[in-house]
């Protein structure tokens, strides 16, 4: 089974950038293929990976619910599976599935059940699955495997960020899923460190910060000009610190180098 990494946090914390850098680290430094899932309605993971998204699961779901699809003798199950496979962008080192906007007021149960089955099947063919979630993490609760190996909750270094961490941790505990490891991280931290009032707040609500990632000008410039995270130098401080975090928390059996391509 795949090692499932999920990244959550409210918008503007650099969550999607960290997700993209995790995908780069696993594919380039560990030499392992990744199944990437952009489950944030504000889909930006593809752009950070240097991709142009043309089709999402939401588009497929809407077409079926609105009865815009001519199945032409193909069963609905097979059509949905085929459409999802067609929407995946396949690269040499990773594949990307973009979920798109959230559901509307109509019933999507049938399509979502088939999507669950497909995502669970993906988990048996890749060594890593990396999911960029919205803060609500509803996508994770729809998985039939109900298993996340590593959840990274990303926050900016503010009091509001600390309160958001507290809410997401409570939400994670309430979801019907098993999360083996949960880590709270602060991102875009200034060079002079976190404010003492913030540290006091974190201590008062019992939140332990597992990693502090600095504000990085190279990463900012790369995002500002619309370039891929693969353009960032290997010596970049944020990239190096993220790599050390992953090396510490990934299973030793999965850190060895591999030349395998996408499955």
Tab-separated table of C-alpha atoms in Angstrom:
chain	number	residue	atom	x	y	z
A	1	UNK	CA	0.000	0.000	0.000
A	2	UNK	CA	1.027	3.595	-0.608
A	3	UNK	CA	2.370	5.836	2.127
A	4	UNK	CA	-0.281	8.568	2.305
A	5	UNK	CA	0.831	12.124	3.010
A	6	UNK	CA	-1.864	14.774	3.451
A	7	UNK	CA	-1.253	18.506	3.767
A	8	UNK	CA	-3.931	20.765	5.242
A	9	UNK	CA	-4.263	24.365	6.349
A	10	UNK	CA	-6.167	27.497	5.524
A	11	UNK	CA	-5.488	29.505	2.392
A	12	UNK	CA	-2.428	31.722	2.237
A	13	UNK	CA	-0.187	29.615	4.464
A	14	UNK	CA	1.918	28.165	1.635
A	15	UNK	CA	0.256	24.753	1.993
A	16	UNK	CA	0.165	24.042	-1.738
A	17	UNK	CA	3.773	25.174	-2.162
A	18	UNK	CA	4.884	22.752	0.548
A	19	UNK	CA	2.809	20.000	-1.082
A	20	UNK	CA	4.542	20.648	-4.403
A	21	UNK	CA	7.973	20.659	-2.742
A	22	UNK	CA	7.155	17.350	-1.002
A	23	UNK	CA	6.307	15.855	-4.399
A	24	UNK	CA	9.551	17.179	-5.823
A	25	UNK	CA	11.588	15.828	-2.902
A	26	UNK	CA	10.088	12.344	-3.090
A	27	UNK	CA	10.478	12.100	-6.862
A	28	UNK	CA	13.925	13.690	-7.205
A	29	UNK	CA	15.753	12.960	-3.955
A	30	UNK	CA	14.149	9.619	-3.065
A	31	UNK	CA	13.598	8.541	-6.663
A	32	UNK	CA	10.034	7.334	-5.978
A	33	UNK	CA	6.943	7.960	-8.130
A	34	UNK	CA	4.043	9.887	-6.603
A	35	UNK	CA	0.313	9.972	-7.157
A	36	UNK	CA	-0.541	13.622	-6.446
A	37	UNK	CA	-4.090	14.720	-5.655
A	38	UNK	CA	-5.132	18.373	-5.605
A	39	UNK	CA	-8.193	18.281	-3.336
A	40	UNK	CA	-8.269	22.023	-2.653
A	41	UNK	CA	-11.177	23.750	-4.476
A	42	UNK	CA	-8.790	26.648	-5.072
A	43	UNK	CA	-6.686	24.307	-7.181
A	44	UNK	CA	-3.121	25.580	-7.493
A	45	UNK	CA	-0.969	22.468	-7.078
A	46	UNK	CA	-0.823	21.870	-10.829
A	47	UNK	CA	0.545	25.344	-11.550
A	48	UNK	CA	3.196	24.933	-8.855
A	49	UNK	CA	4.247	21.682	-10.542
A	50	UNK	CA	4.440	23.451	-13.915
A	51	UNK	CA	1.223	21.956	-15.322
A	52	UNK	CA	-1.854	23.358	-17.048
A	53	UNK	CA	-5.071	21.767	-15.772
A	54	UNK	CA	-7.746	21.180	-18.398
A	55	UNK	CA	-10.078	18.700	-16.706
A	56	UNK	CA	-11.059	18.024	-13.094
A	57	UNK	CA	-13.114	15.409	-11.292
A	58	UNK	CA	-15.678	18.143	-10.596
A	59	UNK	CA	-16.154	18.645	-14.334
A	60	UNK	CA	-16.799	14.918	-14.819
A	61	UNK	CA	-19.178	14.807	-11.874
A	62	UNK	CA	-21.172	17.817	-13.080
A	63	UNK	CA	-21.478	16.471	-16.627
A	64	UNK	CA	-22.894	13.197	-15.331
A	65	UNK	CA	-25.258	14.779	-12.803
A	66	UNK	CA	-26.484	17.263	-15.442
A	67	UNK	CA	-26.902	14.344	-17.882
A	68	UNK	CA	-24.620	15.887	-20.487
A	69	UNK	CA	-22.880	12.581	-21.186
A	70	UNK	CA	-23.601	10.158	-24.015
A	71	UNK	CA	-22.373	6.819	-22.695
A	72	UNK	CA	-22.641	5.228	-26.194
A	73	UNK	CA	-23.018	1.692	-24.950
A	74	UNK	CA	-20.439	2.105	-22.176
A	75	UNK	CA	-21.604	1.468	-18.609
A	76	UNK	CA	-21.704	4.458	-16.298
A	77	UNK	CA	-19.122	2.856	-14.008
A	78	UNK	CA	-16.705	2.296	-16.868
A	79	UNK	CA	-17.290	5.783	-18.261
A	80	UNK	CA	-16.475	7.445	-14.923
A	81	UNK	CA	-13.351	5.346	-14.488
A	82	UNK	CA	-12.275	6.151	-18.048
A	83	UNK	CA	-13.023	9.886	-17.628
A	84	UNK	CA	-11.012	10.071	-14.394
A	85	UNK	CA	-8.086	8.281	-16.014
A	86	UNK	CA	-8.244	10.733	-18.929
A	87	UNK	CA	-8.238	13.726	-16.559
A	88	UNK	CA	-5.007	12.611	-14.878
A	89	UNK	CA	-1.889	14.414	-16.055
A	90	UNK	CA	0.882	11.866	-16.363
A	91	UNK	CA	4.496	12.970	-16.045
A	92	UNK	CA	7.664	10.926	-15.902
A	93	UNK	CA	7.976	11.114	-12.119
A	94	UNK	CA	4.448	11.809	-10.906
A	95	UNK	CA	0.792	11.829	-11.910
A	96	UNK	CA	-1.697	14.518	-10.877
A	97	UNK	CA	-5.453	14.254	-10.329
A	98	UNK	CA	-7.266	17.555	-9.701
A	99	UNK	CA	-10.550	17.374	-7.809
A	100	UNK	CA	-11.856	20.859	-8.640
A	101	UNK	CA	-14.666	22.808	-7.048
A	102	UNK	CA	-16.796	21.326	-4.242
A	103	UNK	CA	-20.139	19.678	-4.776
A	104	UNK	CA	-23.315	21.569	-5.526
A	105	UNK	CA	-26.798	21.012	-4.032
A	106	UNK	CA	-27.601	17.866	-6.033
A	107	UNK	CA	-26.846	14.271	-5.089
A	108	UNK	CA	-23.330	13.125	-6.001
A	109	UNK	CA	-23.270	9.930	-3.925
A	110	UNK	CA	-23.014	7.525	-6.850
A	111	UNK	CA	-20.151	9.361	-8.568
A	112	UNK	CA	-18.329	9.892	-5.275
A	113	UNK	CA	-18.555	6.190	-4.434
A	114	UNK	CA	-16.890	5.351	-7.746
A	115	UNK	CA	-14.271	8.024	-7.099
A	116	UNK	CA	-13.517	6.447	-3.723
A	117	UNK	CA	-12.939	3.098	-5.357
A	118	UNK	CA	-10.633	4.641	-7.936
A	119	UNK	CA	-8.545	6.544	-5.376
A	120	UNK	CA	-8.234	3.455	-3.226
A	121	UNK	CA	-7.057	1.484	-6.259
A	122	UNK	CA	-4.421	4.158	-6.904
A	123	UNK	CA	-3.173	3.593	-3.360
A	124	UNK	CA	-2.166	0.053	-4.285
A	125	UNK	CA	-0.041	1.015	-7.300
A	126	UNK	CA	2.096	3.937	-6.073
A	127	UNK	CA	4.597	3.989	-3.204
A	128	UNK	CA	3.454	7.522	-2.248
A	129	UNK	CA	0.210	9.474	-2.455
A	130	UNK	CA	0.450	13.204	-1.653
A	131	UNK	CA	-2.836	15.085	-1.202
A	132	UNK	CA	-3.123	18.861	-1.016
A	133	UNK	CA	-6.317	19.430	1.005
A	134	UNK	CA	-8.403	22.393	1.954
A	135	UNK	CA	-8.589	23.187	5.669
A	136	UNK	CA	-11.804	21.181	6.014
A	137	UNK	CA	-10.206	17.933	4.803
A	138	UNK	CA	-13.581	16.590	3.611
A	139	UNK	CA	-11.812	14.723	0.826
A	140	UNK	CA	-9.950	12.557	3.342
A	141	UNK	CA	-13.172	11.561	5.093
A	142	UNK	CA	-14.525	10.184	1.796
A	143	UNK	CA	-11.688	7.699	1.377
A	144	UNK	CA	-12.729	4.107	1.982
A	145	UNK	CA	-9.244	3.188	3.188
A	146	UNK	CA	-9.645	5.705	6.051
A	147	UNK	CA	-5.897	5.809	6.430
A	148	UNK	CA	-3.446	8.711	6.440
A	149	UNK	CA	0.137	7.961	7.353
A	150	UNK	CA	1.334	11.543	7.796
A	151	UNK	CA	-0.799	14.671	8.161
A	152	UNK	CA	1.019	17.996	7.961
A	153	UNK	CA	-1.055	20.954	9.193
A	154	UNK	CA	0.407	24.217	7.933
A	155	UNK	CA	-0.048	27.608	9.582
A	156	UNK	CA	1.332	31.103	9.280
A	157	UNK	CA	3.173	32.364	12.418
A	158	UNK	CA	0.287	34.371	13.937
A	159	UNK	CA	-2.242	34.076	16.765
A	160	UNK	CA	-4.982	33.536	14.180
A	161	UNK	CA	-2.831	30.787	12.709
A	162	UNK	CA	-2.531	29.121	16.131
A	163	UNK	CA	-6.318	29.142	16.526
A	164	UNK	CA	-6.687	27.626	13.051
A	165	UNK	CA	-4.233	24.865	13.984
A	166	UNK	CA	-6.344	24.138	17.047
A	167	UNK	CA	-9.536	23.879	14.957
A	168	UNK	CA	-7.981	21.647	12.293
A	169	UNK	CA	-6.517	19.330	14.931
A	170	UNK	CA	-9.969	19.010	16.507
A	171	UNK	CA	-11.483	18.342	13.084
A	172	UNK	CA	-8.864	15.690	12.305
A	173	UNK	CA	-9.732	13.926	15.566
A	174	UNK	CA	-13.439	13.967	14.656
A	175	UNK	CA	-13.105	12.515	11.158
A	176	UNK	CA	-13.762	8.790	10.615
A	177	UNK	CA	-10.198	8.186	9.483
A	178	UNK	CA	-7.008	6.843	11.013
A	179	UNK	CA	-4.163	9.372	11.077
A	180	UNK	CA	-0.954	7.711	12.184
A	181	UNK	CA	1.146	10.860	12.506
A	182	UNK	CA	-0.010	14.483	12.905
A	183	UNK	CA	2.431	17.382	12.716
A	184	UNK	CA	1.818	21.106	13.077
A	185	UNK	CA	4.277	23.294	11.177
A	186	UNK	CA	4.743	27.035	10.893
A	187	UNK	CA	5.554	28.342	7.431
A	188	UNK	CA	6.872	31.673	6.143
A	189	UNK	CA	8.420	32.447	9.525
A	190	UNK	CA	10.541	35.650	9.551
A	191	UNK	CA	14.273	35.449	10.194
A	192	UNK	CA	13.909	36.787	13.733
A	193	UNK	CA	11.715	33.805	14.644
A	194	UNK	CA	8.205	33.569	16.050
A	195	UNK	CA	6.799	36.211	18.397
A	196	UNK	CA	6.836	35.349	22.094
A	197	UNK	CA	3.073	36.035	22.304
A	198	UNK	CA	2.535	33.393	19.644
A	199	UNK	CA	4.674	30.887	21.547
A	200	UNK	CA	2.667	31.595	24.686
A	201	UNK	CA	-0.567	31.013	22.781
A	202	UNK	CA	0.688	27.743	21.327
A	203	UNK	CA	1.732	26.593	24.792
A	204	UNK	CA	-1.619	27.598	26.303
A	205	UNK	CA	-3.616	25.497	23.832
A	206	UNK	CA	-1.191	22.592	23.947
A	207	UNK	CA	0.057	22.741	20.360
A	208	UNK	CA	3.555	21.448	19.679
A	209	UNK	CA	5.247	22.792	16.566
A	210	UNK	CA	7.174	20.046	14.798
A	211	UNK	CA	8.917	22.191	12.192
A	212	UNK	CA	9.507	25.857	11.436
A	213	UNK	CA	9.991	26.757	7.786
A	214	UNK	CA	11.398	30.211	7.010
A	215	UNK	CA	10.092	32.798	4.614
A	216	UNK	CA	12.151	32.141	1.489
A	217	UNK	CA	12.783	34.776	-1.148
A	218	UNK	CA	13.660	32.294	-3.878
A	219	UNK	CA	10.434	30.366	-3.312
A	220	UNK	CA	8.480	33.641	-3.274
A	221	UNK	CA	10.085	34.849	-6.505
A	222	UNK	CA	9.463	31.493	-8.179
A	223	UNK	CA	5.772	31.580	-7.255
A	224	UNK	CA	5.446	35.268	-8.157
A	225	UNK	CA	6.619	34.682	-11.724
A	226	UNK	CA	4.520	31.524	-12.146
A	227	UNK	CA	7.457	29.123	-12.405
A	228	UNK	CA	7.459	25.505	-11.204
A	229	UNK	CA	8.929	24.444	-7.866
A	230	UNK	CA	11.271	22.267	-9.927
A	231	UNK	CA	13.063	25.518	-10.823
A	232	UNK	CA	14.074	26.099	-7.187
A	233	UNK	CA	17.690	25.241	-6.413
A	234	UNK	CA	18.434	22.001	-4.575
A	235	UNK	CA	20.440	24.006	-2.032
A	236	UNK	CA	17.431	26.173	-1.151
A	237	UNK	CA	17.079	26.467	2.645
A	238	UNK	CA	13.341	25.737	2.746
A	239	UNK	CA	13.739	22.738	0.452
A	240	UNK	CA	16.579	21.393	2.590
A	241	UNK	CA	14.639	21.822	5.842
A	242	UNK	CA	11.564	20.162	4.365
A	243	UNK	CA	13.754	17.286	3.200
A	244	UNK	CA	15.151	16.795	6.706
A	245	UNK	CA	11.605	16.770	8.098
A	246	UNK	CA	10.569	14.069	5.624
A	247	UNK	CA	13.697	12.001	6.232
A	248	UNK	CA	12.890	12.047	9.945
A	249	UNK	CA	9.274	10.959	9.620
A	250	UNK	CA	9.144	8.668	6.578
A	251	UNK	CA	9.692	4.926	7.061
A	252	UNK	CA	13.323	3.932	6.634
A	253	UNK	CA	12.245	1.318	4.082
A	254	UNK	CA	10.865	4.064	1.798
A	255	UNK	CA	13.833	6.414	1.895
A	256	UNK	CA	16.147	4.234	-0.234
A	257	UNK	CA	16.811	5.423	-3.763
A	258	UNK	CA	14.816	4.002	-6.658
A	259	UNK	CA	14.861	4.617	-10.395
A	260	UNK	CA	11.261	3.500	-10.896
A	261	UNK	CA	8.981	5.617	-13.049
A	262	UNK	CA	5.277	6.217	-12.541
A	263	UNK	CA	3.278	3.023	-12.330
